[in-house]
Coordinates of C-alpha atoms (C1' of nucleotides) in Angstrom, one line a residue:
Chain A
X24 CA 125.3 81.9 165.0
X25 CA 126.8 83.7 162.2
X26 CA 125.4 87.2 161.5
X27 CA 123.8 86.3 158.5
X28 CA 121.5 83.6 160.3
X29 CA 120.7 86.4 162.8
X30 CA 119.9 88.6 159.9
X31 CA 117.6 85.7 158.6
X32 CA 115.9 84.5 161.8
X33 CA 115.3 88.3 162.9
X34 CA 114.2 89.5 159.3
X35 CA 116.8 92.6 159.9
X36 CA 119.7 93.3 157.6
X37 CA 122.8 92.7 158.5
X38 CA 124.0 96.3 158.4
X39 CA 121.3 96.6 161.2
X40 CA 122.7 94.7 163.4
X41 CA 126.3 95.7 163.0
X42 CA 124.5 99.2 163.7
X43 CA 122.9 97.5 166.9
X44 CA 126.2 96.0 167.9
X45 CA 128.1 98.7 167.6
X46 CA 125.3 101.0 169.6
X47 CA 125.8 98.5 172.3
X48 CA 122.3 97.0 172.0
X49 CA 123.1 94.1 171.3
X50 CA 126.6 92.0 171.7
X51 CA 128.4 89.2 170.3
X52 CA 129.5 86.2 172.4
X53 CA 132.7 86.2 170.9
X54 CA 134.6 86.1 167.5
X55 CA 135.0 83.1 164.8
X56 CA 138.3 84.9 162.9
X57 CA 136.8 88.2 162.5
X58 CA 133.0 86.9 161.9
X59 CA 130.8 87.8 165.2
X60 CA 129.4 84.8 166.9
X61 CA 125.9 85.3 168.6
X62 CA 124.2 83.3 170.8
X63 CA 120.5 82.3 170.3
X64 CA 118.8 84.8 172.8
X65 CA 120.4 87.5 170.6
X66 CA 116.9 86.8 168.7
X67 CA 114.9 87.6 172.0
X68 CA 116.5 91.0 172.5
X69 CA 115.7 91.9 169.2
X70 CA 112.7 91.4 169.6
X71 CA 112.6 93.1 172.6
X72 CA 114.4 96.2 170.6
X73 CA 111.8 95.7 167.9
X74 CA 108.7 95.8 170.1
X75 CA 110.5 99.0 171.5
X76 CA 110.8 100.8 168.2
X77 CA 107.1 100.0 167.3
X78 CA 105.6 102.0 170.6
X79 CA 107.8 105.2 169.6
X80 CA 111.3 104.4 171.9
X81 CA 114.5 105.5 170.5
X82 CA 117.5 103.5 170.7
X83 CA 118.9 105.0 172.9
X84 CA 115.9 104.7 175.3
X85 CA 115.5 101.6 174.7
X86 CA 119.5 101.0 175.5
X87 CA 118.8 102.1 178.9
X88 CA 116.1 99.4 179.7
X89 CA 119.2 97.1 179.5
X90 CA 121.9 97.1 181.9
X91 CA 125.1 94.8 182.7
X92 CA 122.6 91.8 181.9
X93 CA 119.2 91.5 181.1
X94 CA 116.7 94.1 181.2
X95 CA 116.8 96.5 184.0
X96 CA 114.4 96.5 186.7
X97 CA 114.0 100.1 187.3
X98 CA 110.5 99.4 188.2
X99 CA 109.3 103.0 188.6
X100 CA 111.0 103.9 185.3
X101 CA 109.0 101.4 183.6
X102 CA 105.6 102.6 185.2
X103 CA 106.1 105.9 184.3
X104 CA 106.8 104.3 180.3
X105 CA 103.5 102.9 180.8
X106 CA 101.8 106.0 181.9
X107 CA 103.1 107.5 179.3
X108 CA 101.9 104.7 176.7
X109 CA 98.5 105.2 178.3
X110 CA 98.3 109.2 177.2
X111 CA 99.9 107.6 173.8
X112 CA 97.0 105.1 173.3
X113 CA 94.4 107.6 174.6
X114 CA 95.4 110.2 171.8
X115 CA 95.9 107.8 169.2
X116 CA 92.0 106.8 170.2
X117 CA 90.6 109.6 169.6
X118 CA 92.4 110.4 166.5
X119 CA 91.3 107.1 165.2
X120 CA 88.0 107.3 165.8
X121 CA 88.1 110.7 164.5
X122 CA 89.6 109.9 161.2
X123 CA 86.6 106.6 161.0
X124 CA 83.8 108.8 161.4
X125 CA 85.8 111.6 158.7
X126 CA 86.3 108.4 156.2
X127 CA 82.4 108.0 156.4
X128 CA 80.8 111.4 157.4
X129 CA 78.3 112.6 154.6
X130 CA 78.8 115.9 155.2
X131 CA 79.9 117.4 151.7
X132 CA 83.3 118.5 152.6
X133 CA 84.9 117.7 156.0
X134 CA 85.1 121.3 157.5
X135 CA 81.5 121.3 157.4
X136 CA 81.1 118.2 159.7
X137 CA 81.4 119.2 163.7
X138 CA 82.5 116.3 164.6
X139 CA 85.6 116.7 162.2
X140 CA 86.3 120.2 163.7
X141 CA 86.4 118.7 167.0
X142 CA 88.8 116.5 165.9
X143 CA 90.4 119.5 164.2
X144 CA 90.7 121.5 167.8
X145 CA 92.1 118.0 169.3
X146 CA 95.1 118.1 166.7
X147 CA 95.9 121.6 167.7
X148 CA 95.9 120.4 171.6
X149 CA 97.9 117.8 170.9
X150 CA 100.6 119.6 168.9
X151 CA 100.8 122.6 171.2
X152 CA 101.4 119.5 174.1
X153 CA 103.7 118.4 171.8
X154 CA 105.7 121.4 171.7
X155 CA 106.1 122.0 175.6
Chain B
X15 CA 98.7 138.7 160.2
X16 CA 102.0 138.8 160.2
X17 CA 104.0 135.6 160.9
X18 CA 104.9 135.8 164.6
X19 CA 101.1 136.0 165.1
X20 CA 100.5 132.6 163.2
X21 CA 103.3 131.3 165.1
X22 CA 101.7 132.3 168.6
X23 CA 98.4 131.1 167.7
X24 CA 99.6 127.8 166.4
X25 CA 101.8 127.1 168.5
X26 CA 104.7 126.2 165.5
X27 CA 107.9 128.5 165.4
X28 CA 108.0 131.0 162.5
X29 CA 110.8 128.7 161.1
X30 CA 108.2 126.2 160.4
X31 CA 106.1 128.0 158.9
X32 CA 108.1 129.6 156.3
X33 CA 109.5 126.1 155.6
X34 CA 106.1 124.9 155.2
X35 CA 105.4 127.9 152.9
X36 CA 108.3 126.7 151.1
X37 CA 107.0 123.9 150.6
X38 CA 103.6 124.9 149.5
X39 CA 101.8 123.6 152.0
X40 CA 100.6 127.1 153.8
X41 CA 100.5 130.6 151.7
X42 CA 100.3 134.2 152.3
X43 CA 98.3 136.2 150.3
X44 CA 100.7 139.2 149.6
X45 CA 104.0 141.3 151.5
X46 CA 103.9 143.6 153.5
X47 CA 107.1 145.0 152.4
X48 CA 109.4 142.0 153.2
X49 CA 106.9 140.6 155.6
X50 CA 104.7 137.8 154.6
X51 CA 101.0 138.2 155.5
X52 CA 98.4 135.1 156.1
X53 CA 95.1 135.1 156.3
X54 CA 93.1 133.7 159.4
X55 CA 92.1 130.4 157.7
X56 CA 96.1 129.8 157.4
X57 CA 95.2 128.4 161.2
X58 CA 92.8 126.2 160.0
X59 CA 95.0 124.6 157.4
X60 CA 98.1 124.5 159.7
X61 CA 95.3 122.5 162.0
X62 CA 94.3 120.0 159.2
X63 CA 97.9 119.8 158.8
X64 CA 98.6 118.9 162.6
X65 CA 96.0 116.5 162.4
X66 CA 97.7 114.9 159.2
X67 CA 101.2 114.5 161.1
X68 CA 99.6 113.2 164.2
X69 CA 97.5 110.3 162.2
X70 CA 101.5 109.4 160.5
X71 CA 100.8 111.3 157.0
X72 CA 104.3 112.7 155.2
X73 CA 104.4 116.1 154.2
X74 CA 104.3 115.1 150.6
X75 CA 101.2 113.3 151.3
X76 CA 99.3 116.3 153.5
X77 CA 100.6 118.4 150.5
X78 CA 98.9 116.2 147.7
X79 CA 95.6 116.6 150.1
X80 CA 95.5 120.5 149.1
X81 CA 94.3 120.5 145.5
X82 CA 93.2 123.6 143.6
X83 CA 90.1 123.8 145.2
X84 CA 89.9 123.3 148.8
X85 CA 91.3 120.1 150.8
X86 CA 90.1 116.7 149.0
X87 CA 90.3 114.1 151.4
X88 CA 90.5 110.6 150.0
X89 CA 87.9 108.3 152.7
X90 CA 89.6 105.3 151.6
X91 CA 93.0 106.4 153.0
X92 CA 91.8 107.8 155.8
X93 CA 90.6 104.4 156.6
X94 CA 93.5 102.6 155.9
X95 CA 95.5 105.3 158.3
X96 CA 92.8 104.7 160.8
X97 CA 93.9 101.1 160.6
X98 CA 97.3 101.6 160.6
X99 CA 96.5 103.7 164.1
X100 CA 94.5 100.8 165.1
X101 CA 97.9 98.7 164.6
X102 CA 99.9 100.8 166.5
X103 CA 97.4 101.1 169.3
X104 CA 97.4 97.4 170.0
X105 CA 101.1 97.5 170.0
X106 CA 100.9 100.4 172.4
X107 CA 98.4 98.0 174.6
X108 CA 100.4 94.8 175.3
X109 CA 103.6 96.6 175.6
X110 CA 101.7 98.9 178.0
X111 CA 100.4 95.6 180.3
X112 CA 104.1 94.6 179.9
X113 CA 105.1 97.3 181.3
X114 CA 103.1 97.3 183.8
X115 CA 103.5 93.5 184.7
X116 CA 107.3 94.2 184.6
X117 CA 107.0 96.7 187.4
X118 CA 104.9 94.7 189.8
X119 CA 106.9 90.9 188.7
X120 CA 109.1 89.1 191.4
X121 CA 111.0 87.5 189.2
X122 CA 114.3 88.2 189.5
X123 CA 115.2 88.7 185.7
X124 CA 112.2 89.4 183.3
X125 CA 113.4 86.6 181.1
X126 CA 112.3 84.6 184.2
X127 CA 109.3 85.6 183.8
X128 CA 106.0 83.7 182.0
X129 CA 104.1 86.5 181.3
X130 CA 107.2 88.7 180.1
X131 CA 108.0 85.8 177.4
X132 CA 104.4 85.7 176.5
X133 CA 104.7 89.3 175.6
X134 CA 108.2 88.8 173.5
X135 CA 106.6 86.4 171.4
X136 CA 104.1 88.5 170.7
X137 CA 106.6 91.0 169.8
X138 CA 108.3 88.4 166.9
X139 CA 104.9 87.4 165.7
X140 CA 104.2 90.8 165.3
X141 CA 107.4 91.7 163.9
X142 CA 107.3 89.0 161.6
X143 CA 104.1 89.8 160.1
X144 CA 105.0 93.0 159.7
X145 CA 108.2 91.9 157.6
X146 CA 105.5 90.1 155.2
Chain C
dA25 C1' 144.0 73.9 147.8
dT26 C1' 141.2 77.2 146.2
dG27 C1' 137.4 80.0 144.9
dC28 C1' 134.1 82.8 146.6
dA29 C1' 130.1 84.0 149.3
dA30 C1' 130.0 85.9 153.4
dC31 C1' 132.1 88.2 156.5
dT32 C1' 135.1 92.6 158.2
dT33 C1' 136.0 97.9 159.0
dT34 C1' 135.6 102.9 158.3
dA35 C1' 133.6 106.7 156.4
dA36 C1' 130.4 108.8 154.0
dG37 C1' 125.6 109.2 152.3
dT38 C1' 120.5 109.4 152.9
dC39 C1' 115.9 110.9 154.3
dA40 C1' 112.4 113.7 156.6
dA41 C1' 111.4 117.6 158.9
dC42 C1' 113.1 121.0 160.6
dT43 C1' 116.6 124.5 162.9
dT44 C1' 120.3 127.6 163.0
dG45 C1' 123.5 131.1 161.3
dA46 C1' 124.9 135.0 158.8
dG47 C1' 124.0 139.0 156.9
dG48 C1' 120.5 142.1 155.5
dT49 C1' 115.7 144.9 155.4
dC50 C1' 112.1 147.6 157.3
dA51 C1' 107.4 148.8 159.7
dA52 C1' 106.2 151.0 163.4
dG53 C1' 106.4 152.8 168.0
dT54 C1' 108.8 156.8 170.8
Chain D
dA20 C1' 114.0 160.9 162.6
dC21 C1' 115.7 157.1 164.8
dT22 C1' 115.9 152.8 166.9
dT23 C1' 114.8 148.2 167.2
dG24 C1' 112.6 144.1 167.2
dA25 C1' 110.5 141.4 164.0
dC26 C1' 110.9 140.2 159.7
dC27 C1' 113.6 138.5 155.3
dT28 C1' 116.7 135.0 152.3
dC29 C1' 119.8 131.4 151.5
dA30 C1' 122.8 127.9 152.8
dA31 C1' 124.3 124.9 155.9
dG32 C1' 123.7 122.1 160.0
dT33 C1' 121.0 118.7 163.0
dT34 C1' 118.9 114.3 164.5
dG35 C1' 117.8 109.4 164.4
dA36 C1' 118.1 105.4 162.3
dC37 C1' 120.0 103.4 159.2
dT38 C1' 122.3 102.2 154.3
dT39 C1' 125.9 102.1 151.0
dA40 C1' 130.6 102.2 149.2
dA41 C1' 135.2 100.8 149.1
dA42 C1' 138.6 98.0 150.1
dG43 C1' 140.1 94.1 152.6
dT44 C1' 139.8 89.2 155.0
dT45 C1' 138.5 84.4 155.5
dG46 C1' 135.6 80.1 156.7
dC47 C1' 134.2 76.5 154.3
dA48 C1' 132.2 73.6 150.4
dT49 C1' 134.0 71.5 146.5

DNA sequence: ATGCAACTTTAAGTCAACTTGAGGTCAAGT
DNA sequence: ACTTGACCTCAAGTTGACTTAAAGTTGCAT
């Protein structure tokens, strides 16, 4: 596959994966002239890399999940992702819920609302967490 | 108060806070001297503004929240955000049982593995809608 | 055989949200 | 009165994830 079909089946521009490539995330098979060849399960790892970004990995994170070939099995390293995915979703919860009940609380303006200044107290939590 | 004390009770570094004075999105209400001085409900907005980047607002947008007179808060975006969270947190969920399977699966390579393609192709269906 | 769309490289640019550095001021505690 | 630690400004630097520009090469459809 030329880069461009890559580009097209992936829905990423090609400067992305030139970027990918040369981050070692993903890899060529070989060369047609100068043109990068890929093989088919290119499109697999980017998804992979994609569904990587979306939960919040960097790159480079998500570089370490792959070794020599295929996806690494450090299988305590990837528990301790999903541990941390759990906090993630468990903070994100809250905040949605929080933001529902703001979009429809009655109270005139939001500082007046308790539930709202609970959610207030949360953000505070969370970005002093953040900070540690 | 002076600075440092904002910074210790909000847990942001003093360099934060004078760029988010900068960028009129906290303000003292006179100098001592040099020295900026805030008012206690600066803690309060730097809270709503916590809460703004946790939920995935830009500063440009928390700043266009503070109008003239107090914070007006638009329900209808804070619903769309909510969903947007809502997104993100299913996301979070599969690659989070992913995860998870991917520590406890025998198979020798995750590509091997059922559930572990199951869980790519979610990945491209959800990357491709997103592309759309 | 040739035109050109699609590829190539390298370097620099962009964006958000800060952080850091240099050089200077000053309020307040001893 | 003096010291000093906390403050000040302004400019430049940082990070991550790309994108864009410039200048060159080439596979392939006609």
């Amino acid at each position: 596959m030329d880069i461009g079909i890559v580009a097209k089946n992936s829905g990423l521009p090609v400067s992305t994966l030139r970027f990918y490539d040369e981050k070692g995330l993903i890899h060529s098979i070989g060369r047609n002239g100068l043109r990068r060849v890929f093989d088919d399960n290119v499109l697999e790892r980017l998804a992979l890399i994609a569904l990587g970004r979306q939960a919040g990995f960097s790159l480079d994170e998500i570089a370490s999940i792959f070794t020599d070939d295929g996806p690494k099995i450090d299988r305590h390293q990837l528990l301790r992702k999903a541990e941390e995915i759990e906090k993630t979703i468990k903070q994100l919860t809250s905040l949605r819920d929080g933001l529902k009940h703001a979009a429809a609380c009655p109270a005139a303006t939001h500082f007046e609302c308790v539930k709202f200044q609970r959610l207030l107290k949360l953000a505070i939590k969370n970005q002093r967490r953040a900070r540690e």
